[in-house]
CSV table of C-alpha atoms and ligand atoms in Angstrom, one decimal:
chain,number,residue,atom,x,y,z
A,94,MET,CA,219.2,180.1,154.6
A,95,ALA,CA,220.9,181.2,151.5
A,96,SER,CA,219.3,182.8,148.5
A,97,VAL,CA,219.3,180.5,145.4
A,98,TYR,CA,218.1,181.6,142.0
A,99,VAL,CA,217.1,179.0,139.3
A,100,THR,CA,216.9,180.4,135.7
A,101,ARG,CA,214.2,178.0,134.5
A,102,MET,CA,211.7,175.6,136.0
A,103,LEU,CA,213.3,172.2,136.6
A,104,PRO,CA,211.9,168.8,137.5
A,105,PRO,CA,210.2,169.0,141.0
A,106,GLU,CA,212.2,166.5,143.0
A,107,PRO,CA,215.6,168.4,142.9
A,108,LEU,CA,213.8,171.7,143.5
A,109,ASP,CA,212.1,170.2,146.6
A,110,ALA,CA,215.5,169.1,147.9
A,111,LEU,CA,216.8,172.6,147.4
A,112,ARG,CA,213.8,174.3,149.0
A,113,ARG,CA,214.1,172.2,152.2
A,114,CYS,CA,217.4,174.0,152.9
A,115,HIS,CA,217.3,177.4,151.2
A,116,ALA,CA,215.2,180.2,149.9
A,117,VAL,CA,214.7,179.4,146.2
A,118,GLU,CA,213.4,181.7,143.5
A,119,ILE,CA,212.6,180.4,140.0
A,120,ASN,CA,212.1,182.2,136.7
A,121,PRO,CA,208.3,182.2,136.5
A,122,HIS,CA,208.3,182.3,132.7
A,123,ASP,CA,208.2,179.3,130.3
A,124,ARG,CA,211.2,180.7,128.4
A,125,ALA,CA,214.8,181.5,128.9
A,126,LEU,CA,215.6,184.8,130.7
A,127,THR,CA,216.6,187.8,128.6
A,128,ARG,CA,220.1,189.2,129.3
A,129,GLU,CA,218.5,192.1,131.2
A,130,GLU,CA,216.4,189.8,133.4
A,131,LEU,CA,219.4,187.5,134.1
A,132,LEU,CA,221.6,190.5,135.1
A,133,ARG,CA,218.7,191.7,137.4
A,134,GLU,CA,217.8,188.3,139.0
A,135,VAL,CA,221.3,187.1,139.9
A,136,ARG,CA,221.9,190.2,142.0
A,137,GLY,CA,222.8,189.4,145.7
A,138,ARG,CA,222.3,185.6,145.3
A,139,ASP,CA,224.5,183.0,147.1
A,140,ALA,CA,224.1,180.5,144.3
A,141,VAL,CA,222.5,180.3,140.8
A,142,ILE,CA,221.4,177.3,138.8
A,143,THR,CA,221.8,178.0,135.1
A,144,LEU,CA,221.0,176.5,131.7
A,145,LEU,CA,223.1,176.1,128.5
A,146,THR,CA,221.1,179.0,127.1
A,147,ASP,CA,222.3,181.5,129.8
A,148,THR,CA,225.6,183.2,129.0
A,149,ILE,CA,227.5,183.5,132.3
A,150,ASP,CA,230.3,186.0,131.8
A,151,GLY,CA,232.1,188.8,133.6
A,152,PRO,CA,229.1,191.2,133.6
A,153,VAL,CA,226.8,188.5,135.0
A,154,LEU,CA,229.3,187.4,137.6
A,155,ASP,CA,229.7,191.1,138.7
A,156,ALA,CA,226.0,191.6,138.7
A,157,ALA,CA,225.7,188.6,141.1
A,158,GLY,CA,228.2,190.2,143.4
A,159,PRO,CA,230.7,189.0,146.0
A,160,ARG,CA,228.2,186.8,147.9
A,161,CYS,CA,227.7,184.4,145.0
A,162,ARG,CA,229.8,181.3,145.5
A,163,ILE,CA,228.6,179.0,142.6
A,164,PHE,CA,226.9,178.9,139.2
A,165,ALA,CA,225.7,175.3,138.7
A,166,ASN,CA,224.9,174.5,135.1
A,167,TYR,CA,222.0,172.1,134.4
A,168,ALA,CA,223.9,170.6,131.5
A,169,VAL,CA,227.1,168.7,130.9
A,170,GLY,CA,228.3,171.2,128.3
A,171,PHE,CA,229.5,174.5,129.7
A,172,ASP,CA,230.5,176.5,126.7
A,173,ASN,CA,228.0,179.1,128.1
A,174,PHE,CA,230.4,179.8,130.9
A,175,ASP,CA,233.3,182.2,130.8
A,176,VAL,CA,235.5,179.9,132.9
A,177,ASP,CA,238.4,182.3,133.2
A,178,ALA,CA,236.1,185.2,134.3
A,179,ALA,CA,234.6,183.0,137.1
A,180,THR,CA,238.0,181.6,138.2
A,181,ALA,CA,239.4,185.1,138.4
A,182,ARG,CA,236.5,186.0,140.8
A,183,GLY,CA,236.8,182.9,142.8
A,184,VAL,CA,233.3,181.7,141.7
A,185,ILE,CA,232.8,177.9,141.5
A,186,LEU,CA,231.3,176.5,138.2
A,187,THR,CA,229.8,173.0,138.0
A,188,ASN,CA,228.1,170.9,135.3
A,189,THR,CA,226.2,167.5,135.2
A,190,PRO,CA,228.5,164.9,133.8
A,191,GLY,CA,227.8,161.2,133.9
A,192,VAL,CA,224.1,161.1,134.5
A,193,LEU,CA,223.2,161.9,130.9
A,194,ASP,CA,225.7,159.6,129.0
A,195,GLU,CA,223.2,156.8,128.3
A,196,ALA,CA,220.3,159.0,127.3
A,197,THR,CA,222.5,161.1,125.0
A,198,ALA,CA,224.2,158.0,123.5
A,199,THR,CA,220.8,156.4,122.9
A,200,HIS,CA,219.5,159.5,121.2
A,201,ALA,CA,222.5,159.6,118.9
A,202,TRP,CA,221.6,156.0,117.9
A,203,ALA,CA,218.0,157.0,117.4
A,204,LEU,CA,219.1,159.8,115.0
A,205,LEU,CA,221.5,157.4,113.2
A,206,LEU,CA,218.9,154.7,112.7
A,207,SER,CA,216.2,157.3,111.8
A,208,ALA,CA,218.5,158.8,109.1
A,209,ALA,CA,219.7,155.5,107.8
A,210,ARG,CA,216.2,154.1,107.5
A,211,ARG,CA,214.5,157.4,106.6
A,212,ILE,CA,211.9,157.1,109.4
A,213,PRO,CA,210.8,160.8,109.6
A,214,GLU,CA,210.7,161.2,105.8
A,215,THR,CA,208.6,158.1,105.3
A,216,ASP,CA,206.4,158.9,108.2
A,217,ARG,CA,205.7,162.3,106.6
A,218,PHE,CA,205.0,160.6,103.3
A,219,LEU,CA,202.6,158.1,104.7
A,220,ARG,CA,200.6,160.8,106.5
A,221,SER,CA,200.4,162.9,103.3
A,222,GLY,CA,198.1,160.2,101.8
A,223,ALA,CA,200.4,159.7,98.8
A,224,TRP,CA,201.2,156.0,99.4
A,225,THR,CA,199.6,153.8,96.8
A,226,GLY,CA,201.1,150.5,98.1
A,227,TRP,CA,204.3,148.6,98.6
A,228,GLY,CA,207.0,149.0,96.1
A,229,PRO,CA,210.4,147.3,95.6
A,230,LEU,CA,212.3,150.5,95.1
A,231,GLN,CA,210.5,152.7,97.6
A,232,PHE,CA,212.5,154.6,100.1
A,233,LEU,CA,215.7,152.5,100.1
A,234,GLY,CA,218.0,153.3,103.0
A,235,ARG,CA,221.4,152.4,104.3
A,236,ASP,CA,222.3,149.2,106.1
A,237,VAL,CA,223.7,149.7,109.6
A,238,ASP,CA,224.8,146.1,110.4
A,239,ARG,CA,228.4,145.2,109.7
A,240,THR,CA,229.3,148.7,108.6
A,241,THR,CA,232.0,151.0,110.1
A,242,LEU,CA,231.0,153.4,112.9
A,243,GLY,CA,233.2,156.5,113.4
A,244,VAL,CA,233.2,158.2,116.8
A,245,ALA,CA,234.7,161.7,117.1
A,246,GLY,CA,235.4,162.3,120.8
A,247,LEU,CA,235.7,159.3,123.1
A,248,GLY,CA,234.7,160.9,126.4
A,249,ARG,CA,231.9,159.5,128.6
A,250,ILE,CA,229.2,160.0,126.0
A,251,GLY,CA,231.3,158.8,123.1
A,252,LYS,CA,232.2,155.6,125.0
A,253,ALA,CA,228.5,154.9,125.9
A,254,PHE,CA,227.6,155.5,122.2
A,255,ALA,CA,230.4,153.3,120.8
A,256,ALA,CA,229.6,150.4,123.3
A,257,LYS,CA,226.1,150.1,121.8
A,258,ALA,CA,227.6,149.3,118.3
A,259,ARG,CA,228.0,145.7,119.4
A,260,ALA,CA,224.4,145.1,118.7
A,261,PHE,CA,225.0,145.8,115.1
A,262,ASP,CA,228.3,143.9,114.8
A,263,MET,CA,230.0,147.1,113.6
A,264,ARG,CA,233.7,147.9,113.2
A,265,VAL,CA,234.3,150.9,115.5
A,266,ILE,CA,237.0,153.5,114.8
A,267,TYR,CA,237.4,156.7,116.8
A,268,HIS,CA,239.5,159.8,117.0
A,269,ASP,CA,240.3,162.0,120.0
A,270,LEU,CA,243.3,163.9,121.4
A,271,ARG,CA,244.8,160.6,122.6
A,272,PRO,CA,244.0,156.9,122.3
A,273,SER,CA,242.1,155.0,125.1
A,274,PRO,CA,243.8,151.5,125.2
A,275,ASP,CA,241.5,150.3,128.0
A,276,PHE,CA,238.4,151.1,125.9
A,277,GLU,CA,239.9,149.6,122.8
A,278,ARG,CA,240.4,146.3,124.7
A,279,ALA,CA,236.9,146.4,126.2
A,280,CYS,CA,235.0,147.4,123.1
A,281,GLY,CA,237.2,146.4,120.2
A,282,ALA,CA,237.5,150.0,118.9
A,283,THR,CA,240.5,151.3,116.9
A,284,PHE,CA,242.1,154.7,117.2
A,285,VAL,CA,242.6,156.5,113.9
A,286,ASP,CA,243.6,159.9,112.7
A,287,LYS,CA,240.9,162.4,111.7
A,288,ALA,CA,241.5,161.8,107.9
A,289,THR,CA,241.0,158.1,108.3
A,290,LEU,CA,237.9,158.7,110.5
A,291,LEU,CA,236.4,160.8,107.7
A,292,ARG,CA,237.4,158.5,104.9
A,293,GLU,CA,236.3,155.2,106.4
A,294,SER,CA,233.2,155.9,108.5
A,295,ASP,CA,229.8,154.8,107.2
A,296,PHE,CA,228.3,156.6,110.1
A,297,LEU,CA,230.1,159.4,111.9
A,298,SER,CA,228.9,160.6,115.3
A,299,LEU,CA,230.3,163.7,117.1
A,300,HIS,CA,230.8,163.6,120.9
A,301,LEU,CA,233.3,166.5,121.3
A,302,PRO,CA,233.0,169.4,123.7
A,303,LEU,CA,232.7,172.8,121.9
A,304,LEU,CA,236.1,174.6,122.2
A,305,PRO,CA,237.9,177.1,120.0
A,306,SER,CA,239.8,174.1,118.6
A,307,THR,CA,236.7,172.0,117.8
A,308,ARG,CA,234.6,174.8,116.2
A,309,HIS,CA,233.7,173.6,112.7
A,310,PHE,CA,235.4,170.2,113.3
A,311,ILE,CA,233.3,169.3,110.3
A,312,GLY,CA,233.4,171.8,107.4
A,313,ALA,CA,233.2,171.7,103.7
A,314,ALA,CA,236.6,170.0,103.3
A,315,GLU,CA,235.8,167.3,105.9
A,316,LEU,CA,232.4,166.6,104.3
A,317,ALA,CA,234.1,166.2,100.9
A,318,ALA,CA,236.5,163.7,102.5
A,319,MET,CA,233.5,161.5,103.7
A,320,LYS,CA,231.9,158.7,101.8
A,321,PRO,CA,228.9,159.8,99.6
A,322,THR,CA,227.0,157.1,101.4
A,323,ALA,CA,227.9,158.4,104.9
A,324,VAL,CA,225.6,159.7,107.6
A,325,LEU,CA,226.7,162.4,110.0
A,326,VAL,CA,225.2,162.5,113.5
A,327,ASN,CA,225.6,165.5,115.9
A,328,THR,CA,224.4,165.4,119.5
A,329,GLY,CA,227.3,167.5,120.8
A,330,ARG,CA,227.1,171.2,120.0
A,331,GLY,CA,225.9,172.9,116.8
A,332,PRO,CA,229.1,174.8,116.0
A,333,LEU,CA,231.1,171.6,115.8
A,334,VAL,CA,229.6,171.5,112.3
A,335,ASP,CA,229.6,174.3,109.7
A,336,GLU,CA,225.9,174.1,109.2
A,337,LYS,CA,225.9,176.1,105.9
A,338,ALA,CA,228.4,173.7,104.4
A,339,LEU,CA,226.4,170.7,105.7
A,340,VAL,CA,223.2,172.0,104.0
A,341,ALA,CA,225.2,172.3,100.7
A,342,ALA,CA,226.7,168.8,101.2
A,343,LEU,CA,223.3,167.2,101.9
A,344,ARG,CA,221.7,169.0,99.0
A,345,ASP,CA,224.4,168.1,96.5
A,346,GLY,CA,224.8,164.4,97.6
A,347,VAL,CA,228.3,164.9,99.0
A,348,ILE,CA,227.2,162.8,102.0
A,349,TRP,CA,224.0,160.8,102.1
A,350,GLY,CA,222.3,162.0,105.3
A,351,ALA,CA,222.5,163.5,108.7
A,352,GLY,CA,220.8,163.4,112.1
A,353,LEU,CA,221.1,166.6,114.2
A,354,ASP,CA,220.1,167.3,117.7
A,355,VAL,CA,222.0,170.6,117.9
A,356,PHE,CA,222.4,173.6,115.7
A,357,GLU,CA,224.8,176.5,115.2
A,358,GLU,CA,222.5,179.3,116.2
A,359,GLU,CA,219.7,177.7,118.2
A,360,PRO,CA,216.8,178.0,117.9
A,361,ARG,CA,217.4,179.0,114.3
A,362,LEU,CA,218.3,176.6,111.5
A,363,ALA,CA,220.7,177.3,108.7
A,364,PRO,CA,218.8,178.4,105.5
A,365,GLY,CA,217.7,175.4,103.5
A,366,LEU,CA,218.1,172.8,106.2
A,367,GLU,CA,214.5,172.2,107.0
A,368,ALA,CA,213.6,171.8,103.3
A,369,LEU,CA,215.9,168.7,103.0
A,370,ASP,CA,214.5,165.2,103.3
A,371,ASN,CA,217.8,163.6,104.0
A,372,VAL,CA,218.3,165.2,107.4
A,373,VAL,CA,216.6,164.3,110.7
A,374,ILE,CA,216.3,167.3,113.0
A,375,VAL,CA,215.2,167.4,116.6
A,376,PRO,CA,215.2,170.3,119.0
A,377,HIS,CA,218.3,169.6,121.3
A,378,THR,CA,216.5,166.8,123.2
A,379,ALA,CA,219.3,164.2,123.6
A,380,SER,CA,219.1,164.3,127.4
A,381,ALA,CA,215.4,164.8,127.5
A,382,THR,CA,214.1,161.8,129.4
A,383,PHE,CA,212.2,161.9,132.7
A,384,ARG,CA,214.9,159.9,134.6
A,385,THR,CA,217.9,161.8,133.1
A,386,ARG,CA,216.5,165.3,133.6
A,387,GLN,CA,215.7,164.5,137.2
A,388,ALA,CA,219.3,163.2,137.7
A,389,MET,CA,220.7,166.3,136.1
A,390,GLY,CA,218.7,168.4,138.5
A,391,MET,CA,219.9,166.3,141.5
A,392,THR,CA,223.5,166.8,140.4
A,393,ALA,CA,223.1,170.6,140.0
A,394,VAL,CA,221.3,170.8,143.4
A,395,ASP,CA,223.9,168.6,145.2
A,396,ASN,CA,226.6,170.9,143.9
A,397,VAL,CA,224.8,173.9,145.2
A,398,LEU,CA,224.0,172.3,148.6
A,399,ARG,CA,227.6,171.2,149.1
A,400,VAL,CA,229.1,174.5,148.2
A,401,LEU,CA,226.7,176.5,150.4
A,402,ALA,CA,227.6,174.0,153.3
A,403,GLY,CA,231.3,174.8,152.7
A,404,ASP,CA,232.1,171.5,151.0
A,405,PRO,CA,233.7,171.0,147.6
A,406,PRO,CA,231.2,170.4,144.8
A,407,LEU,CA,231.0,167.0,143.1
A,408,THR,CA,231.6,168.1,139.5
A,409,CYS,CA,233.6,171.3,139.3
A,410,VAL,CA,234.7,172.6,135.9
A,411,ASN,CA,237.2,175.2,137.3
A,412,PRO,CA,238.9,173.3,140.1
A,413,ALA,CA,241.6,176.0,140.3
A,414,VAL,CA,239.1,178.0,142.5
A,415,LEU,CA,239.0,175.2,145.1
A,416,ARG,CA,242.8,175.4,145.8
B,218,LIG,C1,223.1,169.5,126.8
B,218,LIG,O1,223.3,169.9,125.7
B,218,LIG,C2,224.1,169.4,127.9
B,218,LIG,O2,225.2,169.9,127.7
B,218,LIG,O3,223.7,168.8,128.9
B,219,LIG,C1,208.8,142.5,103.0
B,219,LIG,O1,207.8,142.8,103.6
B,219,LIG,C2,209.1,141.1,102.7
B,219,LIG,O2,208.3,140.2,103.0
B,219,LIG,O3,210.2,140.9,102.1
């Protein structure tokens, strides 16, 4: 039996699968571990299951020590990992791609539609007791049908998101490092450069990984290049957007609205964001469905079980360590 540490309570089924094979210890608190707790709890473990809120860098890897073979992230994003530091120490890193594509894509649509049709704002209004009856000019929103959808980042989630645009008969344009001819044929999407994406999108949704090259992919200049009627959606990572610049753009009518699942300095919001009615904000819940969270847990656990059995993991993010 190996010793496995889990940095936060996960759905029960994957944990049960892990407990059948190994000694499992779980953070007993209903909160993320502090840095000190993390450094203490990883010591001497053979494997650790981590969250996107756990920074796994050289000091944490060293605290875990030479027995530790794998840090398995319970997330598809892995910007919380210092990949080079792990690779240098021969430690395997894994994530949970694939199983959360649909849930995340659907959540991006929920934010898009909520922002376009002002759902949270009008829900708040109605509950306030201020409604005096139907009015022809009350709470007009933006049409979604037959508009142009922009997708930044055509990975697994971007593709799942774009594919759902058919229901609204939209023109789909996308930007990424390179075009995807197969996807273009299958979904009728068109590759464009970033300037065209910004200029022509009525709705622009971000599905990029957070990298040094994608930090502030949307800043003040990009917002100014968008239509004043446009809606920005972000279910990727907060720092893809300069949140301060977005607050100013939403306040000044540079763009029309936004739907945000992620924030630059979670759990804090940029000053002024929460006071704006033209932004829909939710607490990083894009993958938060029962089925998806269970599947993410199974992926993380499968990776740990395989590595502890001497097999290669299913979804390694630093395959150089396997060679
Ligand atoms: C969530 O943000 C994830 O990366 O899975
Ligand atoms: C709206 O309720 C309408 O009947 O047009």
